Amino acid sequence: MADTAIRGNADADAADPASLVAEVEALGERLHRVRDAVGRVIFGQEEVVEHTLITLLSGGHALLVGVPGLGKTKLVETLGTVLGLDARRVQFTPDLMPADIIGSEVLEEGEGGKRGFRFIPGPVFCQLLMADEINRASPRTQSALLQAMQEHRVAVAGHVHPLPAPFHVLATQNPIEQEGTYPLPEAQLDRFLLEVEITYPDEAAERAMLLATTGARDAKPQPALTGPELIAAQSLIRRIPVGESVLDAILRLVRSARPENSPLPGIAKQLAWGPGPRAAQALMLATRARAVLDGRLAPSVEDVLALAAPVLRHRMALNFSARAEGVRIADVIESLKAQLG
């Protein structure tokens, strides 16, 4: 890179540059096989697949937003198989209780009549959890999942139980059916690394999907990675150098999205609140992961621009006057990206 390189941690500074390049190139080849394996099952959602893989490589969670029938469940099942992860699915409903997710303790009577409690793990004890229609669960249940997402552990009856590694949540949300739902609190939205919007496939992709899914044989995903390899990839992503220009672009983008200190007066008047430091951290990791997926050794400002929307749109809110004027979060983000050139 032409500008000064910054590394993610002190250990990376002592790493052999040639060795790091070899590791990144090898990871890029494995990820190419992963994308091919996913592409045999998921049609016409290249950007969705890319953003989801970026989330997993960054060690985060993703919120998949789209109308029913666009393959959200199929995507999570496919990724579980391709990445070699223990994947489970929970259908969120208003009567779902925290114990239905994290587990509970039951009283058992052993030999000699001695009684004791035994913990029965819930479905959250997996490596890839699909929280289907997460906004249908009550705030009490959502708060139980929040601890798992943030701390990778759960507390039951005063005992802490660590979750398997790696642990990722891919939650889905229906944007059009809002009756009987509980909007996710801002604190939980901030825990999602990316908000991935899933739209209808184009005609060519839908044609290919029809031919592939309505015949005598349905395409099955094949493993292309393992859980330990994914953990190693996540560690490698954090060692990839980031240039000063990329760091400056991330800081300018995130800080200008806050109404308190935005240098853009028009934007400041439209926002009720803006992204916190987690947005900058998410961009820092996600740009590295995107670069590796594209076969590059370091991220660029173009990566920041490409990932600005999925990182920021669930971490910002318009005020009442902006909503009354028909302003959209997407419009605000485009204005923020324009200042970066």
Tab-separated table of C-alpha atoms in Angstrom:
chain	number	residue	atom	x	y	z
A	1	MET	CA	0.000	0.000	0.000
A	2	ALA	CA	1.090	3.539	-0.655
A	3	ASP	CA	0.066	4.863	2.776
A	4	THR	CA	1.213	3.862	6.228
A	5	ALA	CA	-0.040	0.459	7.353
A	6	ILE	CA	-1.670	-0.058	10.717
A	7	ARG	CA	-2.084	-3.513	12.182
A	8	GLY	CA	-4.880	-4.758	14.376
A	9	ASN	CA	-2.726	-5.874	17.316
A	10	ALA	CA	0.797	-5.932	18.646
A	11	ASP	CA	1.386	-9.575	17.705
A	12	ALA	CA	0.784	-8.771	14.040
A	13	ASP	CA	3.568	-6.192	14.069
A	14	ALA	CA	6.088	-8.945	14.749
A	15	ALA	CA	4.673	-11.273	12.105
A	16	ASP	CA	6.680	-12.122	9.009
A	17	PRO	CA	5.076	-10.166	6.113
A	18	ALA	CA	5.786	-12.961	3.628
A	19	SER	CA	4.161	-15.501	5.929
A	20	LEU	CA	1.126	-13.252	6.369
A	21	VAL	CA	0.750	-12.882	2.600
A	22	ALA	CA	0.917	-16.654	2.144
A	23	GLU	CA	-1.723	-17.197	4.837
A	24	VAL	CA	-4.059	-14.597	3.325
A	25	GLU	CA	-3.690	-16.084	-0.169
A	26	ALA	CA	-4.385	-19.584	1.149
A	27	LEU	CA	-7.468	-18.332	2.998
A	28	GLY	CA	-8.651	-16.581	-0.154
A	29	GLU	CA	-8.496	-19.876	-2.069
A	30	ARG	CA	-10.512	-21.685	0.628
A	31	LEU	CA	-13.102	-18.913	0.685
A	32	HIS	CA	-13.409	-19.178	-3.092
A	33	ARG	CA	-14.402	-22.817	-2.627
A	34	VAL	CA	-16.864	-21.776	0.083
A	35	ARG	CA	-18.563	-19.273	-2.225
A	36	ASP	CA	-18.765	-21.858	-4.999
A	37	ALA	CA	-20.356	-24.386	-2.635
A	38	VAL	CA	-22.937	-21.854	-1.443
A	39	GLY	CA	-23.616	-20.706	-5.015
A	40	ARG	CA	-24.695	-24.215	-6.039
A	41	VAL	CA	-27.646	-23.942	-3.630
A	42	ILE	CA	-28.367	-20.203	-3.282
A	43	PHE	CA	-29.198	-18.440	-6.553
A	44	GLY	CA	-29.010	-14.744	-7.373
A	45	GLN	CA	-28.062	-13.462	-3.918
A	46	GLU	CA	-24.338	-12.829	-4.394
A	47	GLU	CA	-24.257	-9.667	-2.276
A	48	VAL	CA	-26.288	-11.296	0.499
A	49	VAL	CA	-23.916	-14.275	0.565
A	50	GLU	CA	-20.917	-11.944	0.537
A	51	HIS	CA	-22.213	-9.837	3.443
A	52	THR	CA	-23.103	-12.925	5.469
A	53	LEU	CA	-19.666	-14.446	4.933
A	54	ILE	CA	-18.074	-11.111	5.862
A	55	THR	CA	-20.041	-11.199	9.118
A	56	LEU	CA	-18.880	-14.706	9.973
A	57	LEU	CA	-15.256	-13.993	9.039
A	58	SER	CA	-15.382	-10.911	11.265
A	59	GLY	CA	-16.677	-12.987	14.177
A	60	GLY	CA	-20.014	-11.150	14.358
A	61	HIS	CA	-23.764	-11.592	14.020
A	62	ALA	CA	-26.024	-10.562	11.128
A	63	LEU	CA	-29.630	-9.370	10.892
A	64	LEU	CA	-31.211	-10.634	7.649
A	65	VAL	CA	-34.125	-8.403	6.624
A	66	GLY	CA	-36.449	-9.491	3.819
A	67	VAL	CA	-39.959	-10.602	2.970
A	68	PRO	CA	-40.845	-14.306	3.364
A	69	GLY	CA	-39.770	-16.793	0.725
A	70	LEU	CA	-36.439	-15.285	-0.315
A	71	GLY	CA	-34.269	-18.097	1.038
A	72	LYS	CA	-33.167	-16.754	4.414
A	73	THR	CA	-33.634	-20.100	6.155
A	74	LYS	CA	-32.045	-21.950	3.237
A	75	LEU	CA	-29.032	-19.641	3.384
A	76	VAL	CA	-28.388	-20.345	7.065
A	77	GLU	CA	-28.799	-24.110	6.612
A	78	THR	CA	-26.426	-24.023	3.647
A	79	LEU	CA	-23.789	-22.019	5.507
A	80	GLY	CA	-23.945	-24.415	8.440
A	81	THR	CA	-23.141	-27.339	6.157
A	82	VAL	CA	-20.547	-25.574	3.985
A	83	LEU	CA	-18.678	-24.122	6.979
A	84	GLY	CA	-18.890	-27.327	9.000
A	85	LEU	CA	-20.803	-25.707	11.868
A	86	ASP	CA	-23.424	-27.101	14.221
A	87	ALA	CA	-26.444	-25.077	13.056
A	88	ARG	CA	-29.819	-24.859	14.760
A	89	ARG	CA	-33.000	-22.905	14.134
A	90	VAL	CA	-35.438	-21.323	16.582
A	91	GLN	CA	-38.780	-19.948	15.397
A	92	PHE	CA	-39.441	-16.897	17.554
A	93	THR	CA	-43.024	-16.433	18.743
A	94	PRO	CA	-44.634	-14.113	21.323
A	95	ASP	CA	-44.936	-16.955	23.863
A	96	LEU	CA	-41.283	-18.044	23.549
A	97	MET	CA	-39.587	-17.890	26.960
A	98	PRO	CA	-35.884	-17.329	27.749
A	99	ALA	CA	-35.556	-20.928	28.981
A	100	ASP	CA	-36.728	-22.123	25.553
A	101	ILE	CA	-33.559	-20.593	24.096
A	102	ILE	CA	-30.810	-20.763	26.708
A	103	GLY	CA	-31.979	-23.840	28.609
A	104	SER	CA	-33.093	-24.524	32.179
A	105	GLU	CA	-32.310	-26.520	35.291
A	106	VAL	CA	-34.412	-29.533	36.246
A	107	LEU	CA	-34.642	-31.274	39.583
A	108	GLU	CA	-33.541	-34.897	39.451
A	109	GLU	CA	-33.501	-37.653	42.021
A	110	GLY	CA	-30.431	-39.850	41.926
A	111	GLU	CA	-29.329	-42.971	43.696
A	112	GLY	CA	-30.157	-43.094	47.369
A	113	GLY	CA	-32.898	-40.522	46.952
A	114	LYS	CA	-30.451	-37.652	46.670
A	115	ARG	CA	-31.862	-34.761	44.715
A	116	GLY	CA	-30.001	-32.199	42.640
A	117	PHE	CA	-30.348	-29.836	39.719
A	118	ARG	CA	-29.100	-30.646	36.237
A	119	PHE	CA	-28.735	-28.055	33.497
A	120	ILE	CA	-30.335	-28.917	30.168
A	121	PRO	CA	-28.804	-26.727	27.432
A	122	GLY	CA	-31.133	-24.919	25.042
A	123	PRO	CA	-30.737	-24.508	21.275
A	124	VAL	CA	-28.428	-21.513	21.776
A	125	PHE	CA	-25.656	-24.015	22.555
A	126	CYS	CA	-24.595	-24.352	18.935
A	127	GLN	CA	-22.170	-22.677	16.568
A	128	LEU	CA	-24.631	-21.097	14.149
A	129	LEU	CA	-28.046	-20.104	15.498
A	130	MET	CA	-30.831	-18.967	13.204
A	131	ALA	CA	-33.216	-16.742	15.145
A	132	ASP	CA	-36.166	-16.775	12.750
A	133	GLU	CA	-38.407	-13.693	12.960
A	134	ILE	CA	-36.547	-12.447	16.005
A	135	ASN	CA	-38.817	-9.422	16.439
A	136	ARG	CA	-41.757	-11.686	17.291
A	137	ALA	CA	-40.270	-12.582	20.678
A	138	SER	CA	-40.949	-10.528	23.789
A	139	PRO	CA	-38.303	-8.151	25.160
A	140	ARG	CA	-37.646	-10.593	27.997
A	141	THR	CA	-36.646	-13.314	25.566
A	142	GLN	CA	-34.672	-10.914	23.400
A	143	SER	CA	-32.644	-9.841	26.446
A	144	ALA	CA	-31.689	-13.476	27.092
A	145	LEU	CA	-30.355	-13.753	23.563
A	146	LEU	CA	-28.554	-10.421	23.947
A	147	GLN	CA	-26.252	-11.810	26.641
A	148	ALA	CA	-25.396	-14.793	24.457
A	149	MET	CA	-24.613	-12.540	21.486
A	150	GLN	CA	-22.417	-10.154	23.451
A	151	GLU	CA	-20.670	-12.400	25.979
A	152	HIS	CA	-20.818	-15.818	24.240
A	153	ARG	CA	-22.124	-17.305	27.453
A	154	VAL	CA	-25.384	-17.538	29.405
A	155	ALA	CA	-26.180	-17.396	33.100
A	156	VAL	CA	-28.802	-19.729	34.560
A	157	ALA	CA	-29.562	-19.906	38.293
A	158	GLY	CA	-26.319	-18.147	39.131
A	159	HIS	CA	-24.159	-20.478	37.041
A	160	VAL	CA	-22.349	-19.309	33.907
A	161	HIS	CA	-22.288	-21.660	30.918
A	162	PRO	CA	-19.927	-20.821	28.007
A	163	LEU	CA	-21.201	-21.272	24.461
A	164	PRO	CA	-19.360	-23.289	21.788
A	165	ALA	CA	-16.798	-21.568	19.597
A	166	PRO	CA	-17.319	-20.155	17.107
A	167	PHE	CA	-20.754	-18.775	17.962
A	168	HIS	CA	-22.798	-16.692	15.539
A	169	VAL	CA	-26.408	-15.553	15.378
A	170	LEU	CA	-28.077	-15.008	12.019
A	171	ALA	CA	-31.445	-13.446	12.821
A	172	THR	CA	-34.233	-12.837	10.323
A	173	GLN	CA	-36.833	-10.107	10.344
A	174	ASN	CA	-39.890	-9.546	8.166
A	175	PRO	CA	-40.048	-5.811	7.270
A	176	ILE	CA	-43.681	-5.740	6.107
A	177	GLU	CA	-45.615	-7.703	8.729
A	178	GLN	CA	-45.354	-5.719	11.961
A	179	GLU	CA	-48.528	-6.730	13.821
A	180	GLY	CA	-47.748	-8.648	16.987
A	181	THR	CA	-44.042	-7.820	16.879
A	182	TYR	CA	-41.655	-6.246	19.356
A	183	PRO	CA	-39.147	-3.867	17.733
A	184	LEU	CA	-35.587	-4.743	18.635
A	185	PRO	CA	-34.049	-2.307	21.139
A	186	GLU	CA	-31.159	-0.169	19.946
A	187	ALA	CA	-28.754	-1.967	22.287
A	188	GLN	CA	-29.485	-5.284	20.605
A	189	LEU	CA	-29.430	-3.875	17.085
A	190	ASP	CA	-25.951	-2.525	17.805
A	191	ARG	CA	-24.761	-6.076	18.497
A	192	PHE	CA	-25.404	-7.068	14.895
A	193	LEU	CA	-22.279	-6.454	12.845
A	194	LEU	CA	-24.255	-6.023	9.604
A	195	GLU	CA	-27.878	-5.589	8.618
A	196	VAL	CA	-28.252	-7.511	5.366
A	197	GLU	CA	-31.153	-6.592	3.118
A	198	ILE	CA	-32.482	-9.464	1.000
A	199	THR	CA	-34.381	-8.463	-2.132
A	200	TYR	CA	-36.121	-10.419	-4.895
A	201	PRO	CA	-33.801	-12.286	-7.289
A	202	ASP	CA	-33.485	-11.164	-10.892
A	203	GLU	CA	-35.176	-13.120	-13.674
A	204	ALA	CA	-32.130	-15.174	-14.654
A	205	ALA	CA	-31.478	-16.232	-11.049
A	206	GLU	CA	-35.125	-17.098	-10.475
A	207	ARG	CA	-35.151	-19.188	-13.655
A	208	ALA	CA	-32.071	-21.112	-12.495
A	209	MET	CA	-33.627	-21.591	-9.060
A	210	LEU	CA	-36.836	-23.015	-10.557
A	211	LEU	CA	-34.935	-25.525	-12.661
A	212	ALA	CA	-32.702	-26.576	-9.776
A	213	THR	CA	-35.329	-26.906	-7.036
A	214	THR	CA	-38.339	-28.470	-8.787
A	215	GLY	CA	-36.681	-31.467	-10.402
A	216	ALA	CA	-36.182	-35.003	-9.196
A	217	ARG	CA	-32.995	-34.045	-7.356
A	218	ASP	CA	-32.421	-31.040	-5.175
A	219	ALA	CA	-28.921	-29.570	-4.941
A	220	LYS	CA	-27.225	-30.364	-1.622
A	221	PRO	CA	-24.481	-28.209	-0.091
A	222	GLN	CA	-21.078	-29.794	0.457
A	223	PRO	CA	-18.633	-29.002	3.289
A	224	ALA	CA	-15.797	-26.682	2.289
A	225	LEU	CA	-14.514	-25.480	5.678
A	226	THR	CA	-14.522	-26.567	9.327
A	227	GLY	CA	-15.234	-24.782	12.588
A	228	PRO	CA	-11.554	-24.660	13.661
A	229	GLU	CA	-10.594	-23.341	10.210
A	230	LEU	CA	-13.206	-20.578	10.563
A	231	ILE	CA	-11.763	-19.609	13.953
A	232	ALA	CA	-8.275	-19.493	12.410
A	233	ALA	CA	-9.631	-17.344	9.560
A	234	GLN	CA	-11.194	-14.914	12.041
A	235	SER	CA	-7.850	-14.594	13.804
A	236	LEU	CA	-6.072	-13.990	10.503
A	237	ILE	CA	-8.559	-11.289	9.483
A	238	ARG	CA	-7.578	-9.283	12.572
A	239	ARG	CA	-3.906	-9.414	11.559
A	240	ILE	CA	-4.421	-7.900	8.102
A	241	PRO	CA	-2.908	-4.388	7.838
A	242	VAL	CA	-5.148	-1.371	7.360
A	243	GLY	CA	-3.892	1.792	5.684
A	244	GLU	CA	-4.138	5.279	7.154
A	245	SER	CA	-6.500	6.364	4.373
A	246	VAL	CA	-8.922	3.533	5.223
A	247	LEU	CA	-8.755	4.299	8.936
A	248	ASP	CA	-9.411	7.989	8.266
A	249	ALA	CA	-12.355	7.132	5.988
A	250	ILE	CA	-13.925	4.923	8.675
A	251	LEU	CA	-13.589	7.608	11.331
A	252	ARG	CA	-14.925	10.367	9.071
A	253	LEU	CA	-17.900	8.283	8.007
A	254	VAL	CA	-18.925	7.168	11.491
A	255	ARG	CA	-18.311	10.465	13.266
A	256	SER	CA	-20.140	12.490	10.616
A	257	ALA	CA	-23.199	10.262	11.163
A	258	ARG	CA	-23.593	11.543	14.725
A	259	PRO	CA	-25.829	14.613	15.075
A	260	GLU	CA	-23.757	15.954	17.984
A	261	ASN	CA	-20.528	16.395	16.024
A	262	SER	CA	-21.379	15.964	12.346
A	263	PRO	CA	-19.639	18.493	10.072
A	264	LEU	CA	-22.640	18.280	7.725
A	265	PRO	CA	-25.380	20.629	9.054
A	266	GLY	CA	-28.068	19.130	6.850
A	267	ILE	CA	-27.377	15.620	8.150
A	268	ALA	CA	-27.220	16.737	11.770
A	269	LYS	CA	-30.725	18.223	11.544
A	270	GLN	CA	-32.179	14.959	10.232
A	271	LEU	CA	-30.801	12.488	12.774
A	272	ALA	CA	-32.161	11.641	16.208
A	273	TRP	CA	-29.115	9.562	17.101
A	274	GLY	CA	-26.152	8.077	15.309
A	275	PRO	CA	-23.719	5.138	15.429
A	276	GLY	CA	-21.407	4.484	18.347
A	277	PRO	CA	-17.859	3.120	18.373
A	278	ARG	CA	-19.106	-0.395	17.526
A	279	ALA	CA	-19.901	0.866	14.021
A	280	ALA	CA	-16.272	1.863	13.484
A	281	GLN	CA	-15.096	-1.465	14.886
A	282	ALA	CA	-17.500	-3.304	12.582
A	283	LEU	CA	-16.229	-1.401	9.543
A	284	MET	CA	-12.618	-2.049	10.508
A	285	LEU	CA	-13.174	-5.802	10.619
A	286	ALA	CA	-15.642	-6.045	7.742
A	287	THR	CA	-13.410	-4.175	5.284
A	288	ARG	CA	-10.596	-6.626	5.998
A	289	ALA	CA	-12.886	-9.600	5.457
A	290	ARG	CA	-14.226	-8.143	2.203
A	291	ALA	CA	-10.703	-7.627	0.906
A	292	VAL	CA	-9.809	-11.274	1.561
A	293	LEU	CA	-13.030	-12.466	-0.100
A	294	ASP	CA	-12.039	-10.454	-3.169
A	295	GLY	CA	-8.526	-11.909	-3.155
A	296	ARG	CA	-6.799	-8.737	-1.943
A	297	LEU	CA	-4.200	-8.409	0.815
A	298	ALA	CA	-5.501	-5.194	2.380
A	299	PRO	CA	-8.754	-3.187	2.415
A	300	SER	CA	-9.343	0.047	0.517
A	301	VAL	CA	-11.637	3.060	0.817
A	302	GLU	CA	-13.910	1.358	-1.730
A	303	ASP	CA	-14.518	-1.384	0.850
A	304	VAL	CA	-15.594	1.252	3.363
A	305	LEU	CA	-18.041	2.748	0.863
A	306	ALA	CA	-19.420	-0.682	-0.085
A	307	LEU	CA	-20.067	-1.658	3.537
A	308	ALA	CA	-21.279	1.703	4.833
A	309	ALA	CA	-24.979	0.895	4.402
A	310	PRO	CA	-25.086	-2.565	6.061
A	311	VAL	CA	-22.971	-1.301	8.956
A	312	LEU	CA	-24.784	2.000	9.590
A	313	ARG	CA	-28.479	1.640	8.687
A	314	HIS	CA	-29.486	-0.215	11.871
A	315	ARG	CA	-27.353	2.062	14.047
A	316	MET	CA	-29.015	5.353	13.062
A	317	ALA	CA	-32.471	6.867	13.471
A	318	LEU	CA	-34.168	9.804	11.766
A	319	ASN	CA	-35.977	12.417	13.820
A	320	PHE	CA	-39.663	13.153	13.391
A	321	SER	CA	-39.262	16.113	11.044
A	322	ALA	CA	-36.998	14.134	8.684
A	323	ARG	CA	-39.466	11.237	8.548
A	324	ALA	CA	-42.318	13.689	7.883
A	325	GLU	CA	-40.388	15.057	4.907
A	326	GLY	CA	-39.926	11.573	3.475
A	327	VAL	CA	-36.197	11.316	4.167
A	328	ARG	CA	-34.835	7.769	4.266
A	329	ILE	CA	-31.839	6.370	6.114
A	330	ALA	CA	-30.503	5.190	2.753
A	331	ASP	CA	-30.502	8.795	1.496
A	332	VAL	CA	-28.582	9.970	4.562
A	333	ILE	CA	-25.975	7.239	4.162
A	334	GLU	CA	-25.465	8.144	0.504
A	335	SER	CA	-24.855	11.755	1.545
A	336	LEU	CA	-22.315	10.581	4.120
A	337	LYS	CA	-20.529	8.447	1.541
A	338	ALA	CA	-20.384	11.376	-0.903
A	339	GLN	CA	-18.089	13.292	1.415
A	340	LEU	CA	-15.516	10.497	1.162
A	341	GLY	CA	-15.423	10.841	-2.611
